[in-house]
Amino acid sequence: MPLTGPQSVDRALDLLDAVAEAPGPVTAKALARAVGCSLSTVYHLLGPLTSRGHLVRTPQGYALGPRIPGLQRSFQRHLRPAPGIADVLPRLRRATGAEAYYTAYRGGLITVVDTTAPVTDIANPFTPGRETRAHATAHGKALLAELPRPARRRYLADHGMARLTDRTITSADRFETELTRVRTQGYAVSVGEADPAYTCLAVALPQPRDDGAVHALSLSLPTAEFRNRRTALAAAISAAAAALLPAG
C-alpha cells in the first residue's frame, strides 16, 4: 500500500535529496534502494515530483527539474540580501584570486547561498547548501559571532562540534574564545579546520536587520597559499563588506 500523510512527505523529500546528491540521473530502482522503500512506492511518489517540475525523467533516470532554480531564486529573495551582493562576489574573486561566497544564518540554520566556485569544482569543500560544519569554517564563525550567546549555544548544541581535522575546535569554551578574537580583529579565519587543504576567511555584513538573520562574505583558497596573503585578503574582504553598507 502506498505511503500516506507525513510519512509520504518524508519519503518524497528523501527522493528529492537522493536525486540532488547523486552525480547524475538516478533510476527508480536505485532510488528505492537509497531510501529503503518499495519500487511501487517510489513510482507513486515520483509522479507528483515530476509533474510539479521538481524532478524530470530522462533516458538515464531521474534528475532535478526546472522548478529547482526558481526555488533557489525565491530562497535568495526571501533572505533579503544586501543590494549589490551579486556584483560583489565576482569582483572579490577577480581582486583576490580566491573563490568568494555569500553565506547566511537564518532560523537556526547556516547556508552557503552563493559562490564563484564552478559547479564542476568537486574538490571545493564549500558548496551551496546547508552548512553542517559552521564551527570549523570562517563563515560559520563570522555568523555565530554576531548572535546572542544563548542563540549561539543553542546552535552548537543542535548541530554539534564534530572533529573534522586535527585543527578543528571542538570545545564550546574554546570556541567562545575564538569568537572573541573574531569580534576584536573584525574577521574570522579557519586554517584547515574543515578541510586540511583549504583555509577560509570571512566577515559578517554590517547592515542592520530586523529578522534575526546574519549575512557574511567569505573567501577560500589552498592553505599553502594563505599564509603570505592574510593581510591583503582581510583588507579586500573587509572593503567589499563595507561597500555593501546602506547609503546614508
CSV table of C-alpha atoms in Angstrom, one decimal:
chain,number,residue,atom,x,y,z
A,1,MET,CA,0.0,0.0,0.0
A,2,PRO,CA,1.4,3.4,-0.9
A,3,LEU,CA,2.5,5.7,1.9
A,4,THR,CA,0.2,8.5,3.0
A,5,GLY,CA,0.3,11.6,5.2
A,6,PRO,CA,3.6,12.8,6.8
A,7,GLN,CA,5.4,9.5,6.0
A,8,SER,CA,4.7,10.1,2.3
A,9,VAL,CA,6.0,13.6,2.5
A,10,ASP,CA,9.2,12.4,4.3
A,11,ARG,CA,9.8,9.8,1.6
A,12,ALA,CA,9.2,12.2,-1.2
A,13,LEU,CA,11.7,14.6,0.3
A,14,ASP,CA,14.1,11.7,0.7
A,15,LEU,CA,13.8,11.0,-3.0
A,16,LEU,CA,14.4,14.6,-3.9
A,17,ASP,CA,17.5,14.7,-1.7
A,18,ALA,CA,18.8,11.4,-3.2
A,19,VAL,CA,18.5,12.8,-6.7
A,20,ALA,CA,20.1,16.1,-5.7
A,21,GLU,CA,23.1,14.3,-4.1
A,22,ALA,CA,23.7,11.9,-6.9
A,23,PRO,CA,26.4,12.6,-9.5
A,24,GLY,CA,23.9,12.2,-12.4
A,25,PRO,CA,20.4,10.9,-13.2
A,26,VAL,CA,19.2,8.1,-10.9
A,27,THR,CA,16.9,5.2,-11.8
A,28,ALA,CA,13.8,4.4,-9.9
A,29,LYS,CA,15.3,1.1,-8.7
A,30,ALA,CA,18.4,2.9,-7.4
A,31,LEU,CA,16.2,5.4,-5.6
A,32,ALA,CA,14.2,2.6,-4.0
A,33,ARG,CA,17.4,1.1,-2.6
A,34,ALA,CA,18.7,4.5,-1.5
A,35,VAL,CA,15.6,5.5,0.5
A,36,GLY,CA,14.7,2.0,1.6
A,37,CYS,CA,11.2,1.6,0.2
A,38,SER,CA,9.5,-0.5,-2.4
A,39,LEU,CA,9.7,0.3,-6.1
A,40,SER,CA,5.9,0.8,-6.3
A,41,THR,CA,6.1,3.4,-3.6
A,42,VAL,CA,8.9,5.2,-5.4
A,43,TYR,CA,6.9,5.4,-8.6
A,44,HIS,CA,3.9,6.6,-6.6
A,45,LEU,CA,6.0,9.5,-5.2
A,46,LEU,CA,7.9,10.3,-8.3
A,47,GLY,CA,4.7,11.1,-10.1
A,48,PRO,CA,3.8,14.4,-8.3
A,49,LEU,CA,7.5,15.4,-8.0
A,50,THR,CA,7.8,15.1,-11.8
A,51,SER,CA,4.5,16.7,-12.7
A,52,ARG,CA,5.3,19.7,-10.5
A,53,GLY,CA,8.8,20.1,-12.1
A,54,HIS,CA,10.9,19.2,-9.0
A,55,LEU,CA,12.2,16.2,-10.9
A,56,VAL,CA,12.4,15.3,-14.6
A,57,ARG,CA,12.6,11.8,-16.1
A,58,THR,CA,15.4,11.3,-18.6
A,59,PRO,CA,16.5,8.1,-20.5
A,60,GLN,CA,19.2,7.6,-17.9
A,61,GLY,CA,16.9,8.1,-14.9
A,62,TYR,CA,15.5,10.9,-12.7
A,63,ALA,CA,17.2,14.3,-12.4
A,64,LEU,CA,16.4,17.7,-10.8
A,65,GLY,CA,13.8,19.5,-12.7
A,66,PRO,CA,13.1,23.1,-13.8
A,67,ARG,CA,11.3,24.1,-10.6
A,68,ILE,CA,14.6,23.9,-8.6
A,69,PRO,CA,16.2,27.1,-10.0
A,70,GLY,CA,13.1,29.0,-9.2
A,71,LEU,CA,13.1,27.8,-5.6
A,72,GLN,CA,16.7,28.9,-5.3
A,73,ARG,CA,15.9,32.4,-6.6
A,74,SER,CA,13.0,32.6,-4.1
A,75,PHE,CA,15.2,31.5,-1.3
A,76,GLN,CA,17.7,34.2,-2.1
A,77,ARG,CA,15.0,36.8,-2.4
A,78,HIS,CA,13.5,35.9,1.0
A,79,LEU,CA,16.9,36.3,2.6
A,80,ARG,CA,16.7,40.0,1.6
A,81,PRO,CA,20.4,40.2,0.6
A,82,ALA,CA,22.2,43.5,0.5
A,83,PRO,CA,21.8,45.3,-2.8
A,84,GLY,CA,24.8,44.7,-5.0
A,85,ILE,CA,25.8,41.3,-3.5
A,86,ALA,CA,25.6,39.6,-6.8
A,87,ASP,CA,28.2,42.0,-8.2
A,88,VAL,CA,30.4,41.9,-5.1
A,89,LEU,CA,31.2,38.1,-5.4
A,90,PRO,CA,32.8,38.1,-8.9
A,91,ARG,CA,34.6,41.4,-8.1
A,92,LEU,CA,36.1,39.9,-5.0
A,93,ARG,CA,37.1,36.9,-6.9
A,94,ARG,CA,38.9,39.0,-9.5
A,95,ALA,CA,40.6,41.1,-6.8
A,96,THR,CA,41.9,38.2,-4.7
A,97,GLY,CA,42.1,35.2,-7.0
A,98,ALA,CA,40.2,33.3,-4.3
A,99,GLU,CA,36.8,31.8,-4.5
A,100,ALA,CA,34.1,34.1,-2.9
A,101,TYR,CA,31.0,33.1,-1.0
A,102,TYR,CA,27.8,34.7,0.3
A,103,THR,CA,26.5,32.9,3.4
A,104,ALA,CA,23.7,33.5,5.9
A,105,TYR,CA,22.3,32.4,9.3
A,106,ARG,CA,18.5,32.4,9.5
A,107,GLY,CA,16.1,30.4,11.6
A,108,GLY,CA,18.7,28.4,13.3
A,109,LEU,CA,20.4,27.2,10.1
A,110,ILE,CA,23.5,28.4,8.3
A,111,THR,CA,23.6,28.2,4.5
A,112,VAL,CA,26.1,28.8,1.8
A,113,VAL,CA,23.9,30.8,-0.5
A,114,ASP,CA,26.1,31.6,-3.5
A,115,THR,CA,29.6,31.2,-4.7
A,116,THR,CA,32.0,32.0,-7.5
A,117,ALA,CA,33.3,28.4,-7.5
A,118,PRO,CA,32.3,26.5,-10.6
A,119,VAL,CA,29.7,23.8,-10.1
A,120,THR,CA,32.2,21.4,-11.7
A,121,ASP,CA,34.8,22.1,-8.9
A,122,ILE,CA,34.0,19.0,-6.9
A,123,ALA,CA,37.2,19.4,-4.8
A,124,ASN,CA,36.0,22.7,-3.3
A,125,PRO,CA,34.7,21.9,0.2
A,126,PHE,CA,32.4,24.9,0.5
A,127,THR,CA,29.4,24.3,-1.8
A,128,PRO,CA,26.0,26.0,-1.8
A,129,GLY,CA,23.5,24.5,0.6
A,130,ARG,CA,23.1,23.8,4.3
A,131,GLU,CA,26.4,24.2,6.2
A,132,THR,CA,26.9,21.4,8.8
A,133,ARG,CA,30.4,22.4,9.8
A,134,ALA,CA,29.9,26.0,10.9
A,135,HIS,CA,32.2,25.7,13.9
A,136,ALA,CA,35.1,24.8,11.6
A,137,THR,CA,34.6,27.4,8.9
A,138,ALA,CA,35.3,31.1,8.8
A,139,HIS,CA,31.9,32.0,7.6
A,140,GLY,CA,30.3,30.0,10.4
A,141,LYS,CA,32.5,31.8,13.0
A,142,ALA,CA,31.7,35.2,11.5
A,143,LEU,CA,28.0,34.5,11.6
A,144,LEU,CA,27.9,32.9,15.0
A,145,ALA,CA,30.0,35.7,16.5
A,146,GLU,CA,27.1,38.1,15.7
A,147,LEU,CA,24.5,36.1,17.5
A,148,PRO,CA,23.4,36.5,21.2
A,149,ARG,CA,25.3,33.9,23.3
A,150,PRO,CA,22.1,31.8,24.0
A,151,ALA,CA,21.3,31.5,20.3
A,152,ARG,CA,24.9,30.6,19.6
A,153,ARG,CA,24.9,27.9,22.3
A,154,ARG,CA,21.6,26.6,21.0
A,155,TYR,CA,23.0,26.3,17.5
A,156,LEU,CA,26.1,24.4,18.7
A,157,ALA,CA,24.0,22.1,20.8
A,158,ASP,CA,21.7,21.3,17.9
A,159,HIS,CA,24.5,20.8,15.3
A,160,GLY,CA,27.4,19.6,17.3
A,161,MET,CA,31.1,20.3,17.0
A,162,ALA,CA,32.5,17.3,15.2
A,163,ARG,CA,36.3,17.0,14.9
A,164,LEU,CA,36.9,17.2,11.1
A,165,THR,CA,40.7,17.7,11.2
A,166,ASP,CA,43.3,18.0,13.9
A,167,ARG,CA,42.8,21.7,13.9
A,168,THR,CA,39.0,21.7,14.5
A,169,ILE,CA,37.8,23.4,17.6
A,170,THR,CA,35.5,21.0,19.5
A,171,SER,CA,35.2,22.8,22.9
A,172,ALA,CA,32.4,25.3,23.4
A,173,ASP,CA,34.5,27.3,25.8
A,174,ARG,CA,37.5,27.4,23.4
A,175,PHE,CA,35.1,28.3,20.6
A,176,GLU,CA,33.8,31.3,22.6
A,177,THR,CA,37.4,32.5,23.0
A,178,GLU,CA,37.8,32.1,19.2
A,179,LEU,CA,34.7,34.3,18.6
A,180,THR,CA,36.0,37.0,20.9
A,181,ARG,CA,39.1,37.1,18.7
A,182,VAL,CA,36.9,37.3,15.6
A,183,ARG,CA,35.0,40.3,17.0
A,184,THR,CA,38.2,42.0,18.1
A,185,GLN,CA,40.0,41.7,14.7
A,186,GLY,CA,36.9,42.1,12.6
A,187,TYR,CA,37.1,39.0,10.6
A,188,ALA,CA,37.2,35.2,11.0
A,189,VAL,CA,39.8,32.7,9.8
A,190,SER,CA,39.7,28.9,9.6
A,191,VAL,CA,43.1,27.4,8.7
A,192,GLY,CA,42.5,23.8,7.7
A,193,GLU,CA,39.7,23.3,10.3
A,194,ALA,CA,37.1,22.0,8.0
A,195,ASP,CA,39.4,20.6,5.3
A,196,PRO,CA,43.2,20.4,5.8
A,197,ALA,CA,43.9,21.6,2.3
A,198,TYR,CA,41.8,24.7,2.5
A,199,THR,CA,41.7,27.9,4.5
A,200,CYS,CA,38.8,30.4,4.6
A,201,LEU,CA,38.4,33.9,5.8
A,202,ALA,CA,35.1,35.7,6.4
A,203,VAL,CA,33.4,38.9,7.6
A,204,ALA,CA,29.9,39.5,8.7
A,205,LEU,CA,28.0,42.0,6.7
A,206,PRO,CA,27.3,45.2,8.7
A,207,GLN,CA,23.8,46.1,7.5
A,208,PRO,CA,21.2,46.2,10.3
A,209,ARG,CA,18.5,43.5,10.1
A,210,ASP,CA,15.1,43.1,11.8
A,211,ASP,CA,14.6,39.4,11.0
A,212,GLY,CA,17.3,37.8,13.2
A,213,ALA,CA,19.3,36.9,10.1
A,214,VAL,CA,23.0,37.5,9.8
A,215,HIS,CA,24.9,37.5,6.4
A,216,ALA,CA,28.6,37.2,5.6
A,217,LEU,CA,31.1,37.3,2.8
A,218,SER,CA,33.9,34.7,2.8
A,219,LEU,CA,36.9,33.6,0.7
A,220,SER,CA,38.6,30.2,0.4
A,221,LEU,CA,41.9,29.2,-1.1
A,222,PRO,CA,44.5,26.4,-0.6
A,223,THR,CA,46.1,26.6,2.8
A,224,ALA,CA,49.6,26.7,1.3
A,225,GLU,CA,48.7,30.0,-0.5
A,226,PHE,CA,47.1,31.7,2.5
A,227,ARG,CA,49.9,32.4,5.0
A,228,ASN,CA,51.6,35.2,2.9
A,229,ARG,CA,48.4,36.7,1.8
A,230,ARG,CA,46.4,37.0,5.1
A,231,THR,CA,46.7,40.8,5.5
A,232,ALA,CA,45.8,41.5,1.8
A,233,LEU,CA,42.8,39.1,1.8
A,234,ALA,CA,41.5,40.5,5.1
A,235,ALA,CA,41.7,44.1,3.7
A,236,ALA,CA,40.0,43.1,0.4
A,237,ILE,CA,37.0,41.3,2.0
A,238,SER,CA,36.6,44.0,4.7
A,239,ALA,CA,36.4,46.6,1.9
A,240,ALA,CA,33.9,44.6,0.0
A,241,ALA,CA,31.7,44.2,3.0
A,242,ALA,CA,31.9,47.9,3.8
A,243,ALA,CA,30.9,48.7,0.2
A,244,LEU,CA,27.6,46.9,0.9
A,245,LEU,CA,26.6,49.3,3.8
A,246,PRO,CA,23.3,51.1,3.1
A,247,ALA,CA,23.8,54.7,1.8
A,248,GLY,CA,23.4,57.4,4.5
